[in-house]
Short mmCIF file of C-alpha atoms and ligand atoms in Angstrom, two decimals:
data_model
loop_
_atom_site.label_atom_id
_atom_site.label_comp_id
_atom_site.label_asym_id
_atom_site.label_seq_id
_atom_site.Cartn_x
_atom_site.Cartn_y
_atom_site.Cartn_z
CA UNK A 10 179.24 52.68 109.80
CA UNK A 11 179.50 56.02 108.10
CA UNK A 12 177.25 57.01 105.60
CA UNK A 13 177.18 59.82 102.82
CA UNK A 14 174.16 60.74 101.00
CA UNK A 15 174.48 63.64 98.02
CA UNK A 16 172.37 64.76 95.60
CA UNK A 17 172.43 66.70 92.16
CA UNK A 18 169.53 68.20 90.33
CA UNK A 19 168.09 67.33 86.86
CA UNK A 20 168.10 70.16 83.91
CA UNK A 21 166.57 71.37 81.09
CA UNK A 22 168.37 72.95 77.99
CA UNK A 23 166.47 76.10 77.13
CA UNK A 24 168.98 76.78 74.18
CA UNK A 25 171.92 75.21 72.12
CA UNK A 26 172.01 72.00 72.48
CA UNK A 27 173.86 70.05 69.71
CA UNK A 28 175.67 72.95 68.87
CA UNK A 29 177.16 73.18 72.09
CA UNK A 30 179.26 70.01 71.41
CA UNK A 31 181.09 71.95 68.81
CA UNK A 32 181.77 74.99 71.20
CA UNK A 33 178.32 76.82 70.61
CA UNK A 34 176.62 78.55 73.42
CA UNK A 35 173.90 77.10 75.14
CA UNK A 36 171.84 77.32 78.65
CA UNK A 37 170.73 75.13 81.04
CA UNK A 38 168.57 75.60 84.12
CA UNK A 39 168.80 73.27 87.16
CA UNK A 40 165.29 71.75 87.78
CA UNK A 41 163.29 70.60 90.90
CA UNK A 42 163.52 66.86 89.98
CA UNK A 43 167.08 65.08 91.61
CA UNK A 44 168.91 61.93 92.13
CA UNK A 45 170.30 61.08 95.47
CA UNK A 46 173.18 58.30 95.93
CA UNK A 47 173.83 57.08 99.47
CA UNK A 48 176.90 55.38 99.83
CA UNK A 49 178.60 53.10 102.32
CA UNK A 50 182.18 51.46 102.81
CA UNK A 51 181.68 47.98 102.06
CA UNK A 52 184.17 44.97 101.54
CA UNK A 53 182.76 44.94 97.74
CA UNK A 54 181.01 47.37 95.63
CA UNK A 55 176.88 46.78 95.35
CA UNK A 56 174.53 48.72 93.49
CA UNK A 57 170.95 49.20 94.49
CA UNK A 58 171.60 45.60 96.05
CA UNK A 59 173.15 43.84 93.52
CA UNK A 60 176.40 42.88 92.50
CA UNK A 61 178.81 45.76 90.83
CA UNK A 62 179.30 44.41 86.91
CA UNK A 63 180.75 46.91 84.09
CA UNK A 64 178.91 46.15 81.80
CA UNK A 65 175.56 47.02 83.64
CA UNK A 66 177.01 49.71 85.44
CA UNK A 67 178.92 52.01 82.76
CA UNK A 68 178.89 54.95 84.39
CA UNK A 69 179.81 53.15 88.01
CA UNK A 70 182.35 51.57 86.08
CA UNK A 71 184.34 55.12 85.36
CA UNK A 72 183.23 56.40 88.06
CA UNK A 73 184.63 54.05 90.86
CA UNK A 74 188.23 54.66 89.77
CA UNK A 75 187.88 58.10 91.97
CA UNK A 76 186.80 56.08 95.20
CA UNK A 77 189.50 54.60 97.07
CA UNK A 78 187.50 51.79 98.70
CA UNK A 79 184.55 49.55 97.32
CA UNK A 80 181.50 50.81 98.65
CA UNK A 81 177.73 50.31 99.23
CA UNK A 82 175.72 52.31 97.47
CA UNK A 83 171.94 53.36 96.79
CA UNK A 84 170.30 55.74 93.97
CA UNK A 85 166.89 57.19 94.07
CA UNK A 86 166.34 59.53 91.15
CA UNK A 87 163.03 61.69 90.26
CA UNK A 88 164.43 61.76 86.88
CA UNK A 89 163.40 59.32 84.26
CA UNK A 90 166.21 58.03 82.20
CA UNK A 91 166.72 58.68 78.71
CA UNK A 92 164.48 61.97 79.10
CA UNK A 93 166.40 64.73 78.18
CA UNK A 94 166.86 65.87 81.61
CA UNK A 95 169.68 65.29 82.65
CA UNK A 96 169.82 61.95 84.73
CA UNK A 97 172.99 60.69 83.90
CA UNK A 98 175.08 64.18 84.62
CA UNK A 99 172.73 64.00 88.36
CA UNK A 100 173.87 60.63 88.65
CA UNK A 101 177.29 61.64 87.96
CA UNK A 102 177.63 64.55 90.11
CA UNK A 103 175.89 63.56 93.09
CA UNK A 104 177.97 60.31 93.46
CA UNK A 105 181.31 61.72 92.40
CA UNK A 106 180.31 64.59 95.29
CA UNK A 107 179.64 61.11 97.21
CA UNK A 108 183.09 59.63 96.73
CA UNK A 109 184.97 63.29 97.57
CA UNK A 110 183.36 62.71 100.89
CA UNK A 111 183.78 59.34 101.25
CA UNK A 112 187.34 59.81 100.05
CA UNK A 113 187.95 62.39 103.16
CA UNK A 114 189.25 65.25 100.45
CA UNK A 115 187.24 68.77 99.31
CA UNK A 116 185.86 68.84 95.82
CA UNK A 117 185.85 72.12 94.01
CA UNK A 118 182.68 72.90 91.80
CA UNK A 119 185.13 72.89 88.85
CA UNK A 120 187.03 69.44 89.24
CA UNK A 121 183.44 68.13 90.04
CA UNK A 122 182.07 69.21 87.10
CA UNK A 123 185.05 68.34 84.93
CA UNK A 124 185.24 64.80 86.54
CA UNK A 125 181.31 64.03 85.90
CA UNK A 126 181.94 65.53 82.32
CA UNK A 127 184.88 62.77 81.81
CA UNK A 128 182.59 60.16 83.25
CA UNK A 129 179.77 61.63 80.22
CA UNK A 130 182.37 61.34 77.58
CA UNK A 131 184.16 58.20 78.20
CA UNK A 132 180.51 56.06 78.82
CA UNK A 133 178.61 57.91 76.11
CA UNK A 134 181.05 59.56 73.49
CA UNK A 135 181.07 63.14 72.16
CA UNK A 136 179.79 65.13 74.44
CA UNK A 137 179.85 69.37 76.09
CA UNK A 138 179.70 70.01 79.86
CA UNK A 139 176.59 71.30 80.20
CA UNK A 140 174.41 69.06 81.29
CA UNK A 141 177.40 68.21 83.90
CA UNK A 142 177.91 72.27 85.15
CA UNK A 143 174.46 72.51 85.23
CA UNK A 144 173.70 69.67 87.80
CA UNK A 145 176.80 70.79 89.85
CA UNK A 146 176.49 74.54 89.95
CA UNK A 147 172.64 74.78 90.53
CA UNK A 148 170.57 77.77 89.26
CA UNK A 149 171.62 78.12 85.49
CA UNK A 150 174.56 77.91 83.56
CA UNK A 151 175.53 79.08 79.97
CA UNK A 152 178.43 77.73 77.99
CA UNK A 153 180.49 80.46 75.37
CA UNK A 154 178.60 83.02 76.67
CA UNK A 155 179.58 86.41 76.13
CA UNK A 156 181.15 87.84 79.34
CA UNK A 157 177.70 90.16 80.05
CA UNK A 158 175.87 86.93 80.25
CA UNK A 159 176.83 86.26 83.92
CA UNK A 160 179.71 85.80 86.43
CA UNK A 161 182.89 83.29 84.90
CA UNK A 162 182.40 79.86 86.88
CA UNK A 163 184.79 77.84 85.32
CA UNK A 164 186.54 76.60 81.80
CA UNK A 165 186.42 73.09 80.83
CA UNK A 166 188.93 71.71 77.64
CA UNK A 167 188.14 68.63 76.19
CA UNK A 168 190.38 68.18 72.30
CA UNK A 169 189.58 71.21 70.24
CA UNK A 170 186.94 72.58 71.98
CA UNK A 171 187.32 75.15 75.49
CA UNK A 172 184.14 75.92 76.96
CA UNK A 173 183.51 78.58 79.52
CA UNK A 174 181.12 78.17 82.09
CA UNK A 175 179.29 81.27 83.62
CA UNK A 176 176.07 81.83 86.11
CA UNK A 177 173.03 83.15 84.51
CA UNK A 178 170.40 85.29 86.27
CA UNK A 179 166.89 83.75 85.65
CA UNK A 180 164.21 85.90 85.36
CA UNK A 181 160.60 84.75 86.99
CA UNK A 182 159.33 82.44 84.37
CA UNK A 183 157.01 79.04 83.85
CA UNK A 184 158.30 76.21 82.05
CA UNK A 185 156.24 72.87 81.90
CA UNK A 186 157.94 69.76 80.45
CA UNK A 187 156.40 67.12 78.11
CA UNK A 188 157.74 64.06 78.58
CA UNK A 189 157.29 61.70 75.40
CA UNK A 190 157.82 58.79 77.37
CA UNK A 191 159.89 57.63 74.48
CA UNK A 192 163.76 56.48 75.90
CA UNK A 193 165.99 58.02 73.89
CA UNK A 194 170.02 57.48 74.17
CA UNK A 195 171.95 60.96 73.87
CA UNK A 196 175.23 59.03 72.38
CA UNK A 197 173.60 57.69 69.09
CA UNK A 198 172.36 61.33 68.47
CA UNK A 199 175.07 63.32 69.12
CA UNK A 200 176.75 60.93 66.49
CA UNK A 201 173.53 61.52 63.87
CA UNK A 202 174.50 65.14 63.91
CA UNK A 203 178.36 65.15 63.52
CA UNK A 204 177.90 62.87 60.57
CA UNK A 205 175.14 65.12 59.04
CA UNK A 206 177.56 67.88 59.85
CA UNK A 207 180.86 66.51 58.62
CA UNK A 208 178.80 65.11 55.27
CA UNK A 209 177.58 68.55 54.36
CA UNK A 210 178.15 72.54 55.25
CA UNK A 211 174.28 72.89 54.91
CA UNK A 212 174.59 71.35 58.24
CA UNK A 213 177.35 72.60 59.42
CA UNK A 214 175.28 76.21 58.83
CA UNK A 215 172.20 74.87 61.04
CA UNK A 216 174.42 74.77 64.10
CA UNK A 217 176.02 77.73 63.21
CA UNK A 218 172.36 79.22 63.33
CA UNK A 219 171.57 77.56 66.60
CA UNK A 220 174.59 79.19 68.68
CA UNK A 221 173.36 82.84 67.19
CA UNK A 222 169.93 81.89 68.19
CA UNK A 223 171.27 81.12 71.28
CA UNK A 224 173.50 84.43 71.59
CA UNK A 225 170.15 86.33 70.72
CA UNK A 226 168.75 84.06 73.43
CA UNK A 227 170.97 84.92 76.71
CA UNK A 228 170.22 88.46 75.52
CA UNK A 229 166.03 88.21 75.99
CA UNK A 230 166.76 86.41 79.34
CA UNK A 231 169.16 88.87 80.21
CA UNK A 232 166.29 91.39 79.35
CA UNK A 233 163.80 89.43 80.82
CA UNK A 234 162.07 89.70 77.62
CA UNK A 235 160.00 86.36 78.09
CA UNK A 236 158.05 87.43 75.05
CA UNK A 237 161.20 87.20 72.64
CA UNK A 238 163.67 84.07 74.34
CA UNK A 239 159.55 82.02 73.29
CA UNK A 240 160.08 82.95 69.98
CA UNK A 241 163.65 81.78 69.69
CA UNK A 242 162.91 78.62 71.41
CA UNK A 243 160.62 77.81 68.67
CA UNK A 244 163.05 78.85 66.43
CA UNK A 245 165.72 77.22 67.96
CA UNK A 246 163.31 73.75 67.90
CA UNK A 247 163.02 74.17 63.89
CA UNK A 248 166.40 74.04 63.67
CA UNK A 249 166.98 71.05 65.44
CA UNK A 250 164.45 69.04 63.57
CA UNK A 251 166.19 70.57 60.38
CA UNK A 252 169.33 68.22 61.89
CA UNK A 253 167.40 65.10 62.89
CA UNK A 254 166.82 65.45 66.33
CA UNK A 255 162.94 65.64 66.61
CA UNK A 256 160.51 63.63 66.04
CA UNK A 257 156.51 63.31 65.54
CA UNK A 258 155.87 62.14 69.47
CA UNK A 259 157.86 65.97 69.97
CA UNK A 260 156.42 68.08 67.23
CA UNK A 261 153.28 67.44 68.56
CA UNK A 262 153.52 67.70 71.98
CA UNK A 263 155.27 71.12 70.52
CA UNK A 264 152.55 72.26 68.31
CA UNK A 265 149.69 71.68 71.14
CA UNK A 266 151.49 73.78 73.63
CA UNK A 267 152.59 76.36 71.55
CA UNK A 268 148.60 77.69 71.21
CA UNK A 269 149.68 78.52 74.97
CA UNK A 270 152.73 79.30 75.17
CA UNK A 271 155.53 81.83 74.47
CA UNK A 272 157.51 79.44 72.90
CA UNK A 273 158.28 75.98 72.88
CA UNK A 274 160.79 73.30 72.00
CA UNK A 275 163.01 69.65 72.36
CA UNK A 276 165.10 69.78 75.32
CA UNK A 277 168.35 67.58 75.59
CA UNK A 278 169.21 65.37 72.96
CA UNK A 279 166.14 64.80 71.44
CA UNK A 280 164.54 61.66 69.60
CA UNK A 281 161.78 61.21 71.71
CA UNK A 282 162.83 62.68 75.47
CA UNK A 283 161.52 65.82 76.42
CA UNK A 284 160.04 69.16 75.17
CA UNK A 285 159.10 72.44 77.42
CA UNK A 286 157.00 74.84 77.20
CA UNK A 287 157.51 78.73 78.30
CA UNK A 288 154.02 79.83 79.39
CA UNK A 289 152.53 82.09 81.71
CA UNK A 290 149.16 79.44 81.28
CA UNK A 291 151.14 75.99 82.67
CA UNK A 292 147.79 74.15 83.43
CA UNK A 293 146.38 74.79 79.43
CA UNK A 294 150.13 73.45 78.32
CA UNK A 295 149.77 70.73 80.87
CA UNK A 296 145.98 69.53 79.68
CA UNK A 297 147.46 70.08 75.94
CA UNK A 298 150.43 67.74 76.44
CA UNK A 299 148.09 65.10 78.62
CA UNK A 300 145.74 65.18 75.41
CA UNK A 301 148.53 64.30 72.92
CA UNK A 302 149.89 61.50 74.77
CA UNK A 303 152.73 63.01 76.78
CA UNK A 304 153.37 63.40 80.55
CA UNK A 305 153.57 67.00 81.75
CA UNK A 306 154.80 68.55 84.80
CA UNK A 307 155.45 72.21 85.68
CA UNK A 308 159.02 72.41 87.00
CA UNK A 309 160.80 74.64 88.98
CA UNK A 310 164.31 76.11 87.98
CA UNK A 311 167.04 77.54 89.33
CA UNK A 312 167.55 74.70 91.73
CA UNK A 313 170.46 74.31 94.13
CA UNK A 314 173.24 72.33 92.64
CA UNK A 315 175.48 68.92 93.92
CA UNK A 316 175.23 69.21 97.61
CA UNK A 317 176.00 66.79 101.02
CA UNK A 318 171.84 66.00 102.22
O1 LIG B 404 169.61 64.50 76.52
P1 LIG B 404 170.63 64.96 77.43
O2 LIG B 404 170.11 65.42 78.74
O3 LIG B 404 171.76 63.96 77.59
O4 LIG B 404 171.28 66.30 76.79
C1 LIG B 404 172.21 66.20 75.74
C2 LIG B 404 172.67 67.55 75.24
C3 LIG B 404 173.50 67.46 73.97
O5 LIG B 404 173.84 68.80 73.61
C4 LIG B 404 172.73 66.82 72.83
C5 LIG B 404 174.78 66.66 74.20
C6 LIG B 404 175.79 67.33 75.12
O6 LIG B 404 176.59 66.61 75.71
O7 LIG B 404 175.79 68.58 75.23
#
């Protein structure tokens, strides 16, 4: 019987996140850690061996309106869940990727990243594209970029907000993550913040401040002036915990890396998830995190997007 297996890369958000939702810039590169879905026609569909119900399966349950059979199918991910990295946009990618196959038809980067953005949205609310161009493109991705910030991918509408998707050159850099080991849902948070923000312009200013740090940002990586994007990631991580999105299990894991590091910050949605750390010393940052509690890896970027295995 014929069998597909795809896979899609993890990410990290070096800048924007939060804002990005309301059409601020941000970048995201694709990271060394995966999730691969091997899938099977099957006369119903079964998840990792059991039964396919909605209400365990959210995103299968969007998701399986693109396939036009039931099938078999099988996830192994390197990515813990509810980490900031990305799992659910891998998940979403690499089995919509899956399906096209399955299905017999070619799937454009684009529609694949605009279908696994649909399948973010409708299972966990308000959401941006990112984390979805990211894991299907590969390498690194910005959002509302300015045009000098790399070649035009794609442009993705969702309501009031267009976003437009380009490449981004990475220069050779370090990043180690910190992993809190704290699960923390995106949806809730992303809700935290557009209440904050609709409550009171003092917010509403934070995320304005986020996409310029961001701007200033894509500029230093642009420049490959490591030196300078450290700085705004740590200025980019006060702001978030300004809007709500930190936490002490972060801060900390920020604050010990930081004595060895260019810069450091939250990645993702925040609440407990991830930080990383931009370092040209990755095994001080690593023994730093260990000692506060967290679970560090150095991780490579620039990864190859959704792809047949
Ligand atoms: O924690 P993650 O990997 O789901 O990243 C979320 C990024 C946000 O900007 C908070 C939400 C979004 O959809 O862009």
């Amino acid at each position: 019987m014929r069998t597909v297996r795809t896979s899609a890369p993890g990410k990290l958000i070096i800048l924007g996140e939060h804002a990005v939702v309301y059409g601020k810039p941000a970048v995201a590169l694709a990271i060394d850690r995966r999730i691969t879905c091997t899938v099977s026609l099957s006369s119903e569909t079964v998840i990792n061996g059991r039964a396919f119900d909605a209400n365990k399966h959210p995103y299968f349950d969007h998701m399986m309106r693109y396939s036009n059979s039931p099938l078999r199918i099988e996830t192994e991910s390197d990515i813990p869940s509810g980490s900031g990295l990305g799992s659910s946009a891998a998940l979403s990618s690499s089995f919509l990727k899956a399906v096209s196959v399955m299905n017999g038809v070619h799937i454009d980067n684009k529609k694949l990243a605009t279908d696994a953005f649909l399948t973010e949205y409708n299972v966990q609310g308000r959401a941006s594209p990112l984390d979805t161009s990211a894991s299907t493109h590969g390498n690194g991705v910005s959002l509302n970029g300015p045009e000098e910030s790399g070649e035009h991918l794609w442009d993705i509408t969702m309501n009031e907000n267009t976003w437009s998707v380009r490449n981004v050159k990475i220069p050779k850099m370090t990043m180690v993550i910190g992993y809190t080991g704290l699960h923390a849902a995106t949806g809730p948070l992303v809700e935290k913040v557009r209440r904050y923000k609709d409550k009171c312009k003092f917010a509403s200013d934070i995320v304005d401040e986020i996409g310029q740090t961001t701007l200033e940002g894509m500029d230093a990586l642009r420049k490959g002036d490591i030196a300078e994007l450290g700085d705004l990631m740590t200025k980019d991580h006060k702001l978030l915990s300004i809007l709500g999105v930190s936490c002490n299990e972060l801060n900390k894991l920020v604050n010990a890396s930081l004595r060895h590091s260019y810069g450091a910050k939250l990645t993702g949605a925040g609440g407990g998830g991830s930080m990383i750390a931009l370092t040209d010393e990755p095994e001080k940052v690593c023994e730093a995190i260990s000692l506060r509690g967290g679970t560090p890896f150095i991780v490579k970027t620039g990864e190859p997007g959704a792809r047949v295995e």
